[in-house]
PDB file of C-alpha atoms in Angstrom:
ATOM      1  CA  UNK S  87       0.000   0.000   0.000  1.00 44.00           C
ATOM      2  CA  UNK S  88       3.017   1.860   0.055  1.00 49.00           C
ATOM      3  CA  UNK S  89       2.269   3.431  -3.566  1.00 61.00           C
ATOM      4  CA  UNK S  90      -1.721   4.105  -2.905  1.00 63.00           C
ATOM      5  CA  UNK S  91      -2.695   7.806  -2.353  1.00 87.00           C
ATOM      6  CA  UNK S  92      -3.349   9.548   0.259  1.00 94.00           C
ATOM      7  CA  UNK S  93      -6.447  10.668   1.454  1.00 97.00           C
ATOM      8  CA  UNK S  94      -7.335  13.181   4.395  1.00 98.00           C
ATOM      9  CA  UNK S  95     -10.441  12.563   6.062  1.00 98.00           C
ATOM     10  CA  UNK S  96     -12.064  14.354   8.637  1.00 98.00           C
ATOM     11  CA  UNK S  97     -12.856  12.330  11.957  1.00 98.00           C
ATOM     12  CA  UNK S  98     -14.878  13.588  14.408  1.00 97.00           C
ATOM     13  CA  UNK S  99     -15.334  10.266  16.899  1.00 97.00           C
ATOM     14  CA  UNK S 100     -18.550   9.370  15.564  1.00 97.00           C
ATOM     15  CA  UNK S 101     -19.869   6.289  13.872  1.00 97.00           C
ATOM     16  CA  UNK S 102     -20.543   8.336  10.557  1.00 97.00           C
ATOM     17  CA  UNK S 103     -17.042   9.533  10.149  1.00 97.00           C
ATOM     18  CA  UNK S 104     -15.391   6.357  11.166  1.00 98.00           C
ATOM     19  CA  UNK S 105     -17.518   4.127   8.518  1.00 98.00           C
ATOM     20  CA  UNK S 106     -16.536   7.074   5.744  1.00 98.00           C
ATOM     21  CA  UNK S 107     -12.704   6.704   6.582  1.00 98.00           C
ATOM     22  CA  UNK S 108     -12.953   2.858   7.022  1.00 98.00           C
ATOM     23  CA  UNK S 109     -14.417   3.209   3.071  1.00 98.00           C
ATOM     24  CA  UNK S 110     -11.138   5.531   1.867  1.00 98.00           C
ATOM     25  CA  UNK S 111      -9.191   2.815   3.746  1.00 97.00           C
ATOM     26  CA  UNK S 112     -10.983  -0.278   1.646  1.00 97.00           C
ATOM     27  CA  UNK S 113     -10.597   2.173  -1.658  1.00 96.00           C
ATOM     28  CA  UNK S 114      -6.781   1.687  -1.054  1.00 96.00           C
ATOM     29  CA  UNK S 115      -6.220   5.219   0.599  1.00 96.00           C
ATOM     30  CA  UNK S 116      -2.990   5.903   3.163  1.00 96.00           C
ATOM     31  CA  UNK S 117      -5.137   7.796   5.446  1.00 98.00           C
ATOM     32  CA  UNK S 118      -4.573  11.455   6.750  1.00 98.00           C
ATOM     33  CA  UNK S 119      -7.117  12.035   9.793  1.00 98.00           C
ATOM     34  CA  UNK S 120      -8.427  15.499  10.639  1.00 98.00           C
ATOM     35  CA  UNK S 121     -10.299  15.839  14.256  1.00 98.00           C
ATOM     36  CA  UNK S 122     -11.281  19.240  15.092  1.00 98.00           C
ATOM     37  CA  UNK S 123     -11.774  20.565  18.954  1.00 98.00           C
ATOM     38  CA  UNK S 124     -13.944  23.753  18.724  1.00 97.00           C
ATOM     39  CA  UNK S 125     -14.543  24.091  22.089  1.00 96.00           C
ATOM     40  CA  UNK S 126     -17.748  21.852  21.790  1.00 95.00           C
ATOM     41  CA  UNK S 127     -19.802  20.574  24.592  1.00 92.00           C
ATOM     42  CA  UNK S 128     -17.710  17.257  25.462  1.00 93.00           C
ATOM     43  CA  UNK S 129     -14.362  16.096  25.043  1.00 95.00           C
ATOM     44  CA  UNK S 130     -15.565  12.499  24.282  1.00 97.00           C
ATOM     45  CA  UNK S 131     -15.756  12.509  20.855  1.00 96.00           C
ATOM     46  CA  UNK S 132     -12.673  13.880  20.298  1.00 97.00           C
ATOM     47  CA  UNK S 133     -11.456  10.653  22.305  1.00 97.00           C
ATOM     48  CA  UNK S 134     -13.229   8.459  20.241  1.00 98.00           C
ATOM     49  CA  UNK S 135     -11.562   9.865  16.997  1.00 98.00           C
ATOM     50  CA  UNK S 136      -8.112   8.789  18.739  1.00 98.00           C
ATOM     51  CA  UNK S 137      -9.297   5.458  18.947  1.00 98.00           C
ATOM     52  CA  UNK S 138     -10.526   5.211  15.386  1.00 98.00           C
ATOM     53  CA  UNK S 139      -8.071   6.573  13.658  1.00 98.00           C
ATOM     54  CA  UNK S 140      -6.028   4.054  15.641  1.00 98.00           C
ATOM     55  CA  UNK S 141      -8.114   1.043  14.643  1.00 98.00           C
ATOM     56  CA  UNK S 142      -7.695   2.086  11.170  1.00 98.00           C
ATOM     57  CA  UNK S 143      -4.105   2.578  11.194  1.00 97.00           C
ATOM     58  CA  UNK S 144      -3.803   6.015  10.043  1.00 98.00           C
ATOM     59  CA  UNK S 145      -0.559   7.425   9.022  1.00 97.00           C
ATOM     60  CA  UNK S 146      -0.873  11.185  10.897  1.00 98.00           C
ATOM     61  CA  UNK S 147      -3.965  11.924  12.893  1.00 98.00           C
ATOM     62  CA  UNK S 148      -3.813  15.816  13.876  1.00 98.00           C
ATOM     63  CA  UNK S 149      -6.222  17.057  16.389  1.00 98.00           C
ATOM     64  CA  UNK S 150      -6.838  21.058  15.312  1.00 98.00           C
ATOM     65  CA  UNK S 151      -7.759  23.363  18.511  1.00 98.00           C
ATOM     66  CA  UNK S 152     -10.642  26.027  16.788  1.00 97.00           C
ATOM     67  CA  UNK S 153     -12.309  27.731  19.458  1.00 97.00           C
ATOM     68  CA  UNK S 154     -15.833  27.932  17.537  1.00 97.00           C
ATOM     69  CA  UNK S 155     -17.387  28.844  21.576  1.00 96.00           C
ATOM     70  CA  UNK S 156     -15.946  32.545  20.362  1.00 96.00           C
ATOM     71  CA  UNK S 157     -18.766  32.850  17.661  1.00 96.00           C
ATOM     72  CA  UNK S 158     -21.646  31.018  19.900  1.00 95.00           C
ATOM     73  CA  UNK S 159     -24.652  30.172  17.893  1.00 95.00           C
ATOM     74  CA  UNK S 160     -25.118  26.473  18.423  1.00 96.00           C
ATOM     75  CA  UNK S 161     -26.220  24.478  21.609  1.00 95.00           C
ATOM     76  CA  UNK S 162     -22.967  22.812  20.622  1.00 95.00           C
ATOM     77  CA  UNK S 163     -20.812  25.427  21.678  1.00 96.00           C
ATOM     78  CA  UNK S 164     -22.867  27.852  23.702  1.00 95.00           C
ATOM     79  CA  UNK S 165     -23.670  26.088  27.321  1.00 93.00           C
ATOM     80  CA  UNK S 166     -26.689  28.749  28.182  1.00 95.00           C
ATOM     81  CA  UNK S 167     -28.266  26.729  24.693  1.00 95.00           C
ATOM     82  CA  UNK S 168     -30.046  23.431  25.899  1.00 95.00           C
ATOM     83  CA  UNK S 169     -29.614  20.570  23.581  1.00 95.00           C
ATOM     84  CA  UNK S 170     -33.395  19.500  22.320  1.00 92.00           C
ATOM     85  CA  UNK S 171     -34.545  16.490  23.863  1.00 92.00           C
ATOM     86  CA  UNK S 172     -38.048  16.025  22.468  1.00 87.00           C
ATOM     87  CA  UNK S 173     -37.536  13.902  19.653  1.00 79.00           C
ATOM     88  CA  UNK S 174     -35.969  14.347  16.006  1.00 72.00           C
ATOM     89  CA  UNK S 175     -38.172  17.745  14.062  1.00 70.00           C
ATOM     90  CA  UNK S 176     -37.976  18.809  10.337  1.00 72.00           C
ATOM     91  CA  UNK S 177     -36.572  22.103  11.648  1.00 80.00           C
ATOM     92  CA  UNK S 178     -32.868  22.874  11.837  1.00 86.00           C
ATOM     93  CA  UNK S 179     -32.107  22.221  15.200  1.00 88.00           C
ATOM     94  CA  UNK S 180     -30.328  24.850  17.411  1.00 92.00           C
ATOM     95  CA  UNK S 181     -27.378  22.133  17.754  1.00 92.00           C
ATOM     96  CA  UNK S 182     -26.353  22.977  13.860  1.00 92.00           C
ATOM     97  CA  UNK S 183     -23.599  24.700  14.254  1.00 95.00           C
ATOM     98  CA  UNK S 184     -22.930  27.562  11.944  1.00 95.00           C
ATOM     99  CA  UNK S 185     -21.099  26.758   8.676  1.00 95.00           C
ATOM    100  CA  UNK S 186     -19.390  23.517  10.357  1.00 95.00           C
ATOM    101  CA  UNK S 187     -18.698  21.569   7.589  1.00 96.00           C
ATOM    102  CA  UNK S 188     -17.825  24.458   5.417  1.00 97.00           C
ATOM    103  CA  UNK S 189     -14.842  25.403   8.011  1.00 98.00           C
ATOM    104  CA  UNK S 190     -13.580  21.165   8.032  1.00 98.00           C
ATOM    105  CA  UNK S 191     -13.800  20.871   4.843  1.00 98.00           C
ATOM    106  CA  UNK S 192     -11.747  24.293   4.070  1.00 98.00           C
ATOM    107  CA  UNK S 193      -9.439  23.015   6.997  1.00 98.00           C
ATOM    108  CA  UNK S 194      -9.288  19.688   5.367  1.00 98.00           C
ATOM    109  CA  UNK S 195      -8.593  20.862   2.171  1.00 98.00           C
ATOM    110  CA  UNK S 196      -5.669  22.906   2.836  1.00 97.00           C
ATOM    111  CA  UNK S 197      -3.522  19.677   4.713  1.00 98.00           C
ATOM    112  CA  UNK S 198      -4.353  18.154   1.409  1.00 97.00           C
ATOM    113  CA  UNK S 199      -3.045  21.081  -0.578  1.00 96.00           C
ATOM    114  CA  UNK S 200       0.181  20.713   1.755  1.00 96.00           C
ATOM    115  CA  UNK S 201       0.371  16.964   1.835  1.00 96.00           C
ATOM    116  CA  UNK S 202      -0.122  16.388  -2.062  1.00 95.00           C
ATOM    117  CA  UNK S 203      -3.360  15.018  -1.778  1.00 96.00           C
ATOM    118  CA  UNK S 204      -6.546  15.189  -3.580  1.00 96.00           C
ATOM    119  CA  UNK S 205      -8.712  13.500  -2.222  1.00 97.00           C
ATOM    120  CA  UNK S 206     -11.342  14.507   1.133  1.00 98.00           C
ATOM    121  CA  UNK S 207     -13.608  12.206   2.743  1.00 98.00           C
ATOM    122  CA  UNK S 208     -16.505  13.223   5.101  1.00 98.00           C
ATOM    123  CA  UNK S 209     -19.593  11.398   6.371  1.00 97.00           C
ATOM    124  CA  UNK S 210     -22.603  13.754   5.974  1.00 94.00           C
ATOM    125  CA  UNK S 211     -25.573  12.121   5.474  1.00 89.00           C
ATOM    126  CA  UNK S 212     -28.202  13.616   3.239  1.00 82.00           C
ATOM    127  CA  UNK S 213     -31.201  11.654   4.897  1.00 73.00           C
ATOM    128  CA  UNK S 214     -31.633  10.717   8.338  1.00 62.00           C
ATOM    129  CA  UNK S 215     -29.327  13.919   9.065  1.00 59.00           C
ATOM    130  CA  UNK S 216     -31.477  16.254  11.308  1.00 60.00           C
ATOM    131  CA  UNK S 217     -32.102  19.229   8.610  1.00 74.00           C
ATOM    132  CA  UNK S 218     -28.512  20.180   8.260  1.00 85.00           C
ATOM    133  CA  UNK S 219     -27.559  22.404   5.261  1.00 88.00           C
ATOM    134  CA  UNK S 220     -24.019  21.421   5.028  1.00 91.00           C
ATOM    135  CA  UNK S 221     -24.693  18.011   4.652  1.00 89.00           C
ATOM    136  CA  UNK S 222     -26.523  18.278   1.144  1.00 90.00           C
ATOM    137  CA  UNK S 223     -25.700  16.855  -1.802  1.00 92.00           C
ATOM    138  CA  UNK S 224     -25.078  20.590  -3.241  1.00 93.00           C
ATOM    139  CA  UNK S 225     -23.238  21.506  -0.444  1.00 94.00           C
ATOM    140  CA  UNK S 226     -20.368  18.735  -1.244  1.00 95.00           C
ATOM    141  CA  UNK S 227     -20.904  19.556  -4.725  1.00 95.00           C
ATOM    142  CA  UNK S 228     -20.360  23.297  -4.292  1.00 96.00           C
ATOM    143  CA  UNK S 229     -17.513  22.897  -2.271  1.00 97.00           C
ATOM    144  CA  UNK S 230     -15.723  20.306  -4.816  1.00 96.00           C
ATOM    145  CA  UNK S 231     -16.069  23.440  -7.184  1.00 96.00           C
ATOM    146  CA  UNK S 232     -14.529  25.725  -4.746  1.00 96.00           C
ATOM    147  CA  UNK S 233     -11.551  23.638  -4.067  1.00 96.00           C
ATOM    148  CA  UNK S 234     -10.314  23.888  -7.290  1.00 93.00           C
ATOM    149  CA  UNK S 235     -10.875  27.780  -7.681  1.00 95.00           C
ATOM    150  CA  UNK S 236      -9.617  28.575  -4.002  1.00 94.00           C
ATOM    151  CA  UNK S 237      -5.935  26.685  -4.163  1.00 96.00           C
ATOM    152  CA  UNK S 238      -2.696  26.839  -5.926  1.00 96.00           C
ATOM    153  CA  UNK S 239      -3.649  22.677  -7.043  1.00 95.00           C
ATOM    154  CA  UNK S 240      -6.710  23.972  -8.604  1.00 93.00           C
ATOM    155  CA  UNK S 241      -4.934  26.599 -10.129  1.00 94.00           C
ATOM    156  CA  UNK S 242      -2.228  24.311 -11.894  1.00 95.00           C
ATOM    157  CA  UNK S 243      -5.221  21.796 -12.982  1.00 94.00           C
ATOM    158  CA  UNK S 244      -5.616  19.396  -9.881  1.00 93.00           C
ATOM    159  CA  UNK S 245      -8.893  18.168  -9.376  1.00 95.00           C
ATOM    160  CA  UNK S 246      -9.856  17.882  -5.656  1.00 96.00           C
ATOM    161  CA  UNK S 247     -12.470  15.170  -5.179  1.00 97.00           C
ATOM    162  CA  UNK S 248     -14.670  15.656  -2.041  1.00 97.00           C
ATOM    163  CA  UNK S 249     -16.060  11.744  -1.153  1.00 97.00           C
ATOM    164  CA  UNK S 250     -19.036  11.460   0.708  1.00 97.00           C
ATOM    165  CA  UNK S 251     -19.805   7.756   0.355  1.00 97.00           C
ATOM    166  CA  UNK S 252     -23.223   8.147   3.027  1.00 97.00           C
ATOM    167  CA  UNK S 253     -24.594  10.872   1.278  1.00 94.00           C
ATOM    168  CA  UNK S 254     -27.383   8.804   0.313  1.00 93.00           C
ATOM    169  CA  UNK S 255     -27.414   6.418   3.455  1.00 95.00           C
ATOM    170  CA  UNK S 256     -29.923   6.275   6.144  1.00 93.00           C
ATOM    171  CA  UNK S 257     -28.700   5.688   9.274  1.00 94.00           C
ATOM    172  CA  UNK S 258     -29.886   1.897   9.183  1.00 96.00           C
ATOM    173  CA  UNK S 259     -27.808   1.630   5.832  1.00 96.00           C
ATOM    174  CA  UNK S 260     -24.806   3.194   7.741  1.00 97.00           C
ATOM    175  CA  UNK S 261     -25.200   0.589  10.909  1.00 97.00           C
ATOM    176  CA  UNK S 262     -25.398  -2.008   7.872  1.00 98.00           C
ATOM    177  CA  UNK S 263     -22.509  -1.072   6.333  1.00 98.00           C
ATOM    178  CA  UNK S 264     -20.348  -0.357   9.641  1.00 98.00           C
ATOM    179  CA  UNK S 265     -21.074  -4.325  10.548  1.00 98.00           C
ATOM    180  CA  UNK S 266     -19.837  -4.813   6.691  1.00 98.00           C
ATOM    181  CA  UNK S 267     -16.595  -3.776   7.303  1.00 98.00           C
ATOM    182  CA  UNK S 268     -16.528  -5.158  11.003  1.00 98.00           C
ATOM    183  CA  UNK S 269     -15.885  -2.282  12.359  1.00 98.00           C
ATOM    184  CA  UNK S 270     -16.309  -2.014  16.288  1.00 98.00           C
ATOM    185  CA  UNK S 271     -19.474   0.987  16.405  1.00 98.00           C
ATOM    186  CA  UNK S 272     -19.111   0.629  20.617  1.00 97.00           C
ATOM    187  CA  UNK S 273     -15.779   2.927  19.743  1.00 97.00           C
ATOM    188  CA  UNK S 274     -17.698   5.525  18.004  1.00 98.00           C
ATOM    189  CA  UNK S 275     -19.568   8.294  20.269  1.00 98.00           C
ATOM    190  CA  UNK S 276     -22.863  10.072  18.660  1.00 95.00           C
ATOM    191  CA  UNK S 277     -24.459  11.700  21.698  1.00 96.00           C
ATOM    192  CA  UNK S 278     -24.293  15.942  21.589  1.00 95.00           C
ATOM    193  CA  UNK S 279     -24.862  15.679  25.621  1.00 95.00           C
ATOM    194  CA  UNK S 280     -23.942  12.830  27.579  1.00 96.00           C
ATOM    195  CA  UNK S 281     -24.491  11.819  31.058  1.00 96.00           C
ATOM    196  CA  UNK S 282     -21.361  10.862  32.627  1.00 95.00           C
ATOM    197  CA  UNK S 283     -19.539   8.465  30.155  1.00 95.00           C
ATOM    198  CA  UNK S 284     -22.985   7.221  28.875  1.00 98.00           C
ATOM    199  CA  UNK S 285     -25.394   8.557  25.506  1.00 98.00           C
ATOM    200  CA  UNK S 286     -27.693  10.232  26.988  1.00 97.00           C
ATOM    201  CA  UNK S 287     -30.740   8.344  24.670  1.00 97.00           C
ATOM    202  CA  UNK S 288     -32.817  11.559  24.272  1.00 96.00           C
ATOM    203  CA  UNK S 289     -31.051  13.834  21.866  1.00 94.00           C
ATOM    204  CA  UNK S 290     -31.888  13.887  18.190  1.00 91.00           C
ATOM    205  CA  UNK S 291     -28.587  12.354  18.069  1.00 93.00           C
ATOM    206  CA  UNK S 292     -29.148   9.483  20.071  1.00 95.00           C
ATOM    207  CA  UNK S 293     -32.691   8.968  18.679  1.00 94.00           C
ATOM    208  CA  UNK S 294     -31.304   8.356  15.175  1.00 92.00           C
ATOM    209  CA  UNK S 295     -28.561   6.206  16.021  1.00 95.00           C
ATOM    210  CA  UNK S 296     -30.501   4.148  17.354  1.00 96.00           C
ATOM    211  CA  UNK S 297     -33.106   4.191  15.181  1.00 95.00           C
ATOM    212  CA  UNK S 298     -30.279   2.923  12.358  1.00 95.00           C
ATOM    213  CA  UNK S 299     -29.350   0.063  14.557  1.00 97.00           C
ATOM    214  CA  UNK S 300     -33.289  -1.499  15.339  1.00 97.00           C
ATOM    215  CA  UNK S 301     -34.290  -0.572  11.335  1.00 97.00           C
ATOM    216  CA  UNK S 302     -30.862  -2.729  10.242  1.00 98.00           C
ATOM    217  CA  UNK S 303     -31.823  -5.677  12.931  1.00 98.00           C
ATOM    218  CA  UNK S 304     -28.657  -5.239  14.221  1.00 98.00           C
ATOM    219  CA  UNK S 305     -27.755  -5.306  18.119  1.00 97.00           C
ATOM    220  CA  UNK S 306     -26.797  -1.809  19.211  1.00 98.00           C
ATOM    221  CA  UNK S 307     -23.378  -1.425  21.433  1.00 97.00           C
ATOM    222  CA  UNK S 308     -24.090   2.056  22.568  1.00 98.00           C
ATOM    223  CA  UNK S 309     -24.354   2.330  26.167  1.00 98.00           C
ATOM    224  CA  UNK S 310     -27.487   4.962  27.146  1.00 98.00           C
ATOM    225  CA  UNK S 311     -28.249   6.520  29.797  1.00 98.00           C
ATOM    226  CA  UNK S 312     -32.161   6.708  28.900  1.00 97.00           C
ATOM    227  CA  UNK S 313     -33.375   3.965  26.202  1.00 96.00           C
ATOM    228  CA  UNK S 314     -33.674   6.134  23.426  1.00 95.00           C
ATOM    229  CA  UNK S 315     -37.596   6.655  21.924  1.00 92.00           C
ATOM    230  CA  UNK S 316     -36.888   5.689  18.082  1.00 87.00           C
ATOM    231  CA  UNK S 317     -40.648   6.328  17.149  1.00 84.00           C
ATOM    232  CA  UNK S 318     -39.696  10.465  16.795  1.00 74.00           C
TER     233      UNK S 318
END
């Protein structure tokens, strides 16, 4: 594997990420891991993404302090912002935080500028994915577009390639596809506000993980603090 290329995907400890850069790894990618702290509400899932990237054998994983808490806006990085617990709405949720994905990928982009790759991998999900924008379809597409205007690379006719292979996944299809590539999910960590070192079962997080697991008739290793309520 020596020759394959490299790839830098973005890792953020939860079961999404880790079945996107488990894919790059079965394309035949050397994998470049991106985790970002921004200051969010835990520390957890930053933990899981060391153990991850460690199951996959990454060749770097870099763990990027970003204060996002400076900007606010999100129950994910302001504390006087409650995290919703009344089931999964059609609303964007206050725990989108603002222009996430857009700041990873642009953060992702430029290691791979540096390292010589061209190739990004993130696990947004354009269905069972709580009303985010930045996890459309024409969101990745846009910012494949933009990679190629906004860098030197572009510039001298590299073509970036932005993979999201669960674009089109539901969350049972992801559960599916993580026992595929027997990958351990009990190493992954989903929940925006846990309870000690448990899920707490009631976030819209929680709700749809779970919800993936019983809809793929697969056991589910996640340890909750409240059995989560799959039926919203």
């Amino acid at each position: 594997m020596t020759n394959s290329p490299f790839s830098v995907v973005l890792v953020s400890g939860g079961l999404d990420s880790m079945v996107s850069a488990a894919l790059a790894r079965e394309a035949g990618h050397r994998l470049l891991a991106l985790s970002i702290d921004y200051n969010q509400r835990h520390q957890i899932e930053l933990a899981a993404a060391k153990r991850i990237a460690e199951s996959l054998g990454v060749e770097r994983h870099v763990i990027l302090p970003l204060d996002l808490s400076a900007f606010g806006g999100s129950a994910l990085t302001d504390l006087s912002i409650d995290v919703p617990k009344d089931g999964v709405g059609n609303d964007i949720p206050v725990t989108y935080v603002p222009a996430r994905n857009t700041i990873f990928l642009s953060l992702a982009l430029g290691w791979a500028e540096a390292a010589g790759a061209r190739d990004l991998w993130i696990g947004v999900n354009a269905l069972d994915y709580s009303g985010y924008p930045d996890c459309r379809p024409d969101f990745i597409a846009g910012f494949e577009a933009l990679a190629e205007l906004a860098t030197r690379a572009g510039s001298d006719g590299a073509r970036f390639r932005i993979h999201a292979p669960l674009q089109h996944m539901t969350k049972a299809d992801i559960a599916r596809e993580a026992d595929r590539l027997g990958l351990d999910a009990a190493m992954s960590w989903t929940c925006y506000d846990p309870v000690g070192d448990l899920h707490c079962g009631r976030c819209d997080s929680c709700r749809l993980r779970a919800r993936g697991f019983v809809e793929a008739g697969l056991p589910d290793p996640t340890r909750y603090a409240e059995t989560p309520d799959t039926s919203r």
